PDB file of C-alpha atoms and ligand atoms in Angstrom:
ATOM      1  CA  UNK A 642      -6.893  35.662  25.458  1.00 44.00           C
ATOM      2  CA  UNK A 643      -5.245  32.334  26.347  1.00 48.00           C
ATOM      3  CA  UNK A 644      -8.688  30.698  26.363  1.00 49.00           C
ATOM      4  CA  UNK A 645      -9.314  31.877  22.764  1.00 49.00           C
ATOM      5  CA  UNK A 646      -5.927  30.546  21.721  1.00 50.00           C
ATOM      6  CA  UNK A 647      -6.739  27.133  23.284  1.00 49.00           C
ATOM      7  CA  UNK A 648     -10.110  27.012  21.526  1.00 44.00           C
ATOM      8  CA  UNK A 649      -8.469  27.861  18.192  1.00 46.00           C
ATOM      9  CA  UNK A 650      -5.871  25.133  18.719  1.00 43.00           C
ATOM     10  CA  UNK A 651      -8.575  22.592  19.528  1.00 42.00           C
ATOM     11  CA  UNK A 652     -10.545  23.640  16.457  1.00 40.00           C
ATOM     12  CA  UNK A 653      -7.456  23.266  14.272  1.00 40.00           C
ATOM     13  CA  UNK A 654      -6.592  19.820  15.696  1.00 38.00           C
ATOM     14  CA  UNK A 655     -10.138  18.479  15.370  1.00 39.00           C
ATOM     15  CA  UNK A 656     -10.320  19.823  11.801  1.00 39.00           C
ATOM     16  CA  UNK A 657      -7.052  18.116  10.918  1.00 38.00           C
ATOM     17  CA  UNK A 658      -8.309  14.824  12.403  1.00 35.00           C
ATOM     18  CA  UNK A 659     -11.529  15.083  10.407  1.00 36.00           C
ATOM     19  CA  UNK A 660      -9.526  15.712   7.218  1.00 36.00           C
ATOM     20  CA  UNK A 661      -7.352  12.653   7.859  1.00 34.00           C
ATOM     21  CA  UNK A 662     -10.446  10.525   8.439  1.00 34.00           C
ATOM     22  CA  UNK A 663     -12.026  11.760   5.210  1.00 32.00           C
ATOM     23  CA  UNK A 664      -8.943  11.103   3.113  1.00 32.00           C
ATOM     24  CA  UNK A 665      -8.544   7.619   4.531  1.00 32.00           C
ATOM     25  CA  UNK A 666      -4.832   8.022   5.272  1.00 31.00           C
ATOM     26  CA  UNK A 667      -3.439   4.993   7.043  1.00 31.00           C
ATOM     27  CA  UNK A 668      -6.190   2.680   5.843  1.00 36.00           C
ATOM     28  CA  UNK A 669      -6.825   0.581   2.767  1.00 45.00           C
ATOM     29  CA  UNK A 670      -7.217   2.585  -0.430  1.00 46.00           C
ATOM     30  CA  UNK A 671     -10.809   3.841  -0.483  1.00 37.00           C
ATOM     31  CA  UNK A 672     -11.239   2.684  -4.066  1.00 39.00           C
ATOM     32  CA  UNK A 673     -10.129  -0.819  -3.122  1.00 45.00           C
ATOM     33  CA  UNK A 674     -11.753  -1.292   0.243  1.00 54.00           C
ATOM     34  CA  UNK A 675     -14.906  -3.006  -1.039  1.00 70.00           C
ATOM     35  CA  UNK A 676     -13.042  -5.760  -2.847  1.00 87.00           C
ATOM     36  CA  UNK A 677     -10.534  -6.619  -0.117  1.00 91.00           C
ATOM     37  CA  UNK A 678     -11.297  -9.075   2.658  1.00 90.00           C
ATOM     38  CA  UNK A 679      -9.075 -10.355   5.444  1.00 90.00           C
ATOM     39  CA  UNK A 680      -9.355 -14.118   5.854  1.00 90.00           C
ATOM     40  CA  UNK A 681      -9.215 -15.909   9.196  1.00 87.00           C
ATOM     41  CA  UNK A 682      -5.818 -17.456   8.386  1.00 88.00           C
ATOM     42  CA  UNK A 683      -4.184 -14.020   7.984  1.00 88.00           C
ATOM     43  CA  UNK A 684      -4.341 -14.100   4.216  1.00 92.00           C
ATOM     44  CA  UNK A 685      -6.268 -11.510   2.207  1.00 93.00           C
ATOM     45  CA  UNK A 686      -8.632 -12.044  -0.704  1.00 94.00           C
ATOM     46  CA  UNK A 687      -8.997  -9.403  -3.388  1.00 94.00           C
ATOM     47  CA  UNK A 688     -11.716  -9.188  -6.046  1.00 95.00           C
ATOM     48  CA  UNK A 689      -9.442  -7.981  -8.809  1.00 95.00           C
ATOM     49  CA  UNK A 690     -12.115  -6.343 -10.986  1.00 93.00           C
ATOM     50  CA  UNK A 691     -13.256  -4.204  -8.057  1.00 93.00           C
ATOM     51  CA  UNK A 692      -9.933  -2.352  -7.962  1.00 92.00           C
ATOM     52  CA  UNK A 693      -9.618   0.354 -10.636  1.00 92.00           C
ATOM     53  CA  UNK A 694      -5.834   0.580 -10.211  1.00 91.00           C
ATOM     54  CA  UNK A 695      -5.560  -2.986 -11.549  1.00 93.00           C
ATOM     55  CA  UNK A 696      -7.718  -2.431 -14.634  1.00 94.00           C
ATOM     56  CA  UNK A 697      -4.688  -2.266 -16.939  1.00 95.00           C
ATOM     57  CA  UNK A 698      -1.318  -4.005 -17.157  1.00 95.00           C
ATOM     58  CA  UNK A 699       1.266  -2.179 -15.030  1.00 94.00           C
ATOM     59  CA  UNK A 700      -1.323  -0.986 -12.536  1.00 94.00           C
ATOM     60  CA  UNK A 701      -0.302  -1.330  -8.910  1.00 94.00           C
ATOM     61  CA  UNK A 702      -1.926  -0.675  -5.561  1.00 93.00           C
ATOM     62  CA  UNK A 703      -1.246  -1.188  -1.871  1.00 93.00           C
ATOM     63  CA  UNK A 704      -3.876  -3.452  -0.349  1.00 92.00           C
ATOM     64  CA  UNK A 705      -3.075  -2.978   3.333  1.00 92.00           C
ATOM     65  CA  UNK A 706      -1.516  -5.580   5.579  1.00 92.00           C
ATOM     66  CA  UNK A 707      -1.190  -9.301   4.928  1.00 93.00           C
ATOM     67  CA  UNK A 708      -0.062 -11.231   8.001  1.00 89.00           C
ATOM     68  CA  UNK A 709       0.906  -7.936   9.628  1.00 88.00           C
ATOM     69  CA  UNK A 710       2.994  -6.519   6.784  1.00 91.00           C
ATOM     70  CA  UNK A 711       2.074  -3.952   4.107  1.00 95.00           C
ATOM     71  CA  UNK A 712       1.600  -5.555   0.692  1.00 96.00           C
ATOM     72  CA  UNK A 713       0.860  -4.402  -2.863  1.00 96.00           C
ATOM     73  CA  UNK A 714      -0.455  -6.099  -5.998  1.00 96.00           C
ATOM     74  CA  UNK A 715       0.662  -5.311  -9.530  1.00 96.00           C
ATOM     75  CA  UNK A 716      -0.961  -6.493 -12.730  1.00 96.00           C
ATOM     76  CA  UNK A 717       1.833  -7.860 -14.920  1.00 96.00           C
ATOM     77  CA  UNK A 718      -0.225  -9.228 -17.814  1.00 96.00           C
ATOM     78  CA  UNK A 719      -3.776  -9.815 -19.003  1.00 93.00           C
ATOM     79  CA  UNK A 720      -4.291 -12.507 -16.392  1.00 92.00           C
ATOM     80  CA  UNK A 721      -1.107 -12.343 -14.328  1.00 96.00           C
ATOM     81  CA  UNK A 722      -0.409 -10.531 -11.080  1.00 97.00           C
ATOM     82  CA  UNK A 723       2.379 -10.349  -8.516  1.00 98.00           C
ATOM     83  CA  UNK A 724       2.159  -9.464  -4.851  1.00 98.00           C
ATOM     84  CA  UNK A 725       5.050  -8.130  -2.821  1.00 98.00           C
ATOM     85  CA  UNK A 726       5.933  -6.647   0.530  1.00 98.00           C
ATOM     86  CA  UNK A 727       6.119  -2.868   0.791  1.00 98.00           C
ATOM     87  CA  UNK A 728       8.906  -3.138   3.365  1.00 97.00           C
ATOM     88  CA  UNK A 729      12.143  -1.880   1.835  1.00 98.00           C
ATOM     89  CA  UNK A 730      14.733  -4.692   1.745  1.00 98.00           C
ATOM     90  CA  UNK A 731      17.426  -2.229   2.884  1.00 98.00           C
ATOM     91  CA  UNK A 732      16.170  -1.457   6.418  1.00 97.00           C
ATOM     92  CA  UNK A 733      12.472  -2.391   6.311  1.00 96.00           C
ATOM     93  CA  UNK A 734      11.024   1.119   6.006  1.00 97.00           C
ATOM     94  CA  UNK A 735       7.657   1.084   4.212  1.00 97.00           C
ATOM     95  CA  UNK A 736       7.934   2.330   0.633  1.00 97.00           C
ATOM     96  CA  UNK A 737       5.350   4.569  -1.016  1.00 96.00           C
ATOM     97  CA  UNK A 738       4.089   5.250  -4.532  1.00 95.00           C
ATOM     98  CA  UNK A 739       6.351   7.418  -6.670  1.00 94.00           C
ATOM     99  CA  UNK A 740       5.588   7.936 -10.357  1.00 92.00           C
ATOM    100  CA  UNK A 741       4.868   4.513 -11.868  1.00 91.00           C
ATOM    101  CA  UNK A 742       6.681   2.611  -9.131  1.00 95.00           C
ATOM    102  CA  UNK A 743       7.651   2.713  -5.482  1.00 97.00           C
ATOM    103  CA  UNK A 744      10.205   4.709  -3.516  1.00 98.00           C
ATOM    104  CA  UNK A 745      11.717   4.452  -0.065  1.00 98.00           C
ATOM    105  CA  UNK A 746      12.017   7.869   1.512  1.00 97.00           C
ATOM    106  CA  UNK A 747      14.503   6.664   4.130  1.00 97.00           C
ATOM    107  CA  UNK A 748      17.543   6.411   1.844  1.00 98.00           C
ATOM    108  CA  UNK A 749      16.154   6.770  -1.677  1.00 97.00           C
ATOM    109  CA  UNK A 750      15.834   3.234  -3.015  1.00 98.00           C
ATOM    110  CA  UNK A 751      13.487   3.013  -5.984  1.00 98.00           C
ATOM    111  CA  UNK A 752      11.493   0.094  -7.371  1.00 98.00           C
ATOM    112  CA  UNK A 753       9.482  -0.649 -10.496  1.00 97.00           C
ATOM    113  CA  UNK A 754       5.705  -1.074 -10.248  1.00 96.00           C
ATOM    114  CA  UNK A 755       6.245  -4.845  -9.891  1.00 97.00           C
ATOM    115  CA  UNK A 756       8.791  -4.378  -7.100  1.00 97.00           C
ATOM    116  CA  UNK A 757      11.961  -4.913  -9.175  1.00 98.00           C
ATOM    117  CA  UNK A 758      14.924  -2.859  -7.980  1.00 98.00           C
ATOM    118  CA  UNK A 759      15.755   0.329  -9.906  1.00 98.00           C
ATOM    119  CA  UNK A 760      18.096   2.188  -7.549  1.00 96.00           C
ATOM    120  CA  UNK A 761      19.847   1.339  -4.247  1.00 94.00           C
ATOM    121  CA  UNK A 762      21.072   1.328  -1.572  1.00 98.00           C
ATOM    122  CA  UNK A 763      18.699  -1.660  -1.472  1.00 98.00           C
ATOM    123  CA  UNK A 764      20.343  -4.575  -3.278  1.00 98.00           C
ATOM    124  CA  UNK A 765      17.272  -6.609  -4.166  1.00 98.00           C
ATOM    125  CA  UNK A 766      13.688  -6.174  -5.213  1.00 98.00           C
ATOM    126  CA  UNK A 767      10.728  -5.921  -2.869  1.00 98.00           C
ATOM    127  CA  UNK A 768      10.083  -9.382  -1.456  1.00 98.00           C
ATOM    128  CA  UNK A 769       7.452 -11.360  -3.316  1.00 98.00           C
ATOM    129  CA  UNK A 770       4.448 -12.643  -1.406  1.00 97.00           C
ATOM    130  CA  UNK A 771       2.543 -15.758  -2.548  1.00 97.00           C
ATOM    131  CA  UNK A 772      -0.480 -14.956  -4.693  1.00 97.00           C
ATOM    132  CA  UNK A 773      -2.991 -17.348  -6.254  1.00 97.00           C
ATOM    133  CA  UNK A 774      -5.657 -16.149  -8.666  1.00 96.00           C
ATOM    134  CA  UNK A 775      -8.832 -18.098  -9.308  1.00 95.00           C
ATOM    135  CA  UNK A 776     -12.036 -16.853 -10.930  1.00 94.00           C
ATOM    136  CA  UNK A 777     -11.017 -13.219 -10.626  1.00 94.00           C
ATOM    137  CA  UNK A 778     -10.170 -13.447  -6.934  1.00 96.00           C
ATOM    138  CA  UNK A 779      -6.593 -13.257  -5.682  1.00 96.00           C
ATOM    139  CA  UNK A 780      -5.630 -14.899  -2.415  1.00 96.00           C
ATOM    140  CA  UNK A 781      -2.498 -13.356  -0.984  1.00 96.00           C
ATOM    141  CA  UNK A 782      -0.223 -14.590   1.777  1.00 94.00           C
TER     142      UNK A 782
HETATM  143  S1  FES B1378      15.355   1.635   4.282  1.00 93.13           S
HETATM  144 FE1  FES B1378      14.794   1.898   2.236  1.00 93.13          FE
HETATM  145  S2  FES B1378      16.521   2.689   1.266  1.00 93.13           S
HETATM  146 FE2  FES B1378      17.137   2.398   3.327  1.00 93.13          FE
END
């Protein structure tokens, strides 16, 4: 009886791990992974056209870590983009996508897609990260 229970628990845990691996939780967005490359200096390069989330103005996507911190890119115009940290300026909890913007689940701060502050307790927008775009490739960090 106890042996069957242990086997069922193992089956459940291994199934959950397989599901997490398939969904890519905790990694770069699957749709963006081919166009994102970590550079030796800690910066990240992004082939902008390879990321569907950035196909239209207002599109935003987390690109993983830049110099050890989670970062997102938002398209702000036909040829303009901003990059910003996903660490909440209130107490540095990582924010997540919510509607068209970002939200911090710790205390409820909300941000626009480009990181501008909508609702506190944070008192400022998500911190901008340097971004340079040349020939369709963004270098971030
Ligand atoms: S850490 Fe984000 S609102 Fe407090």
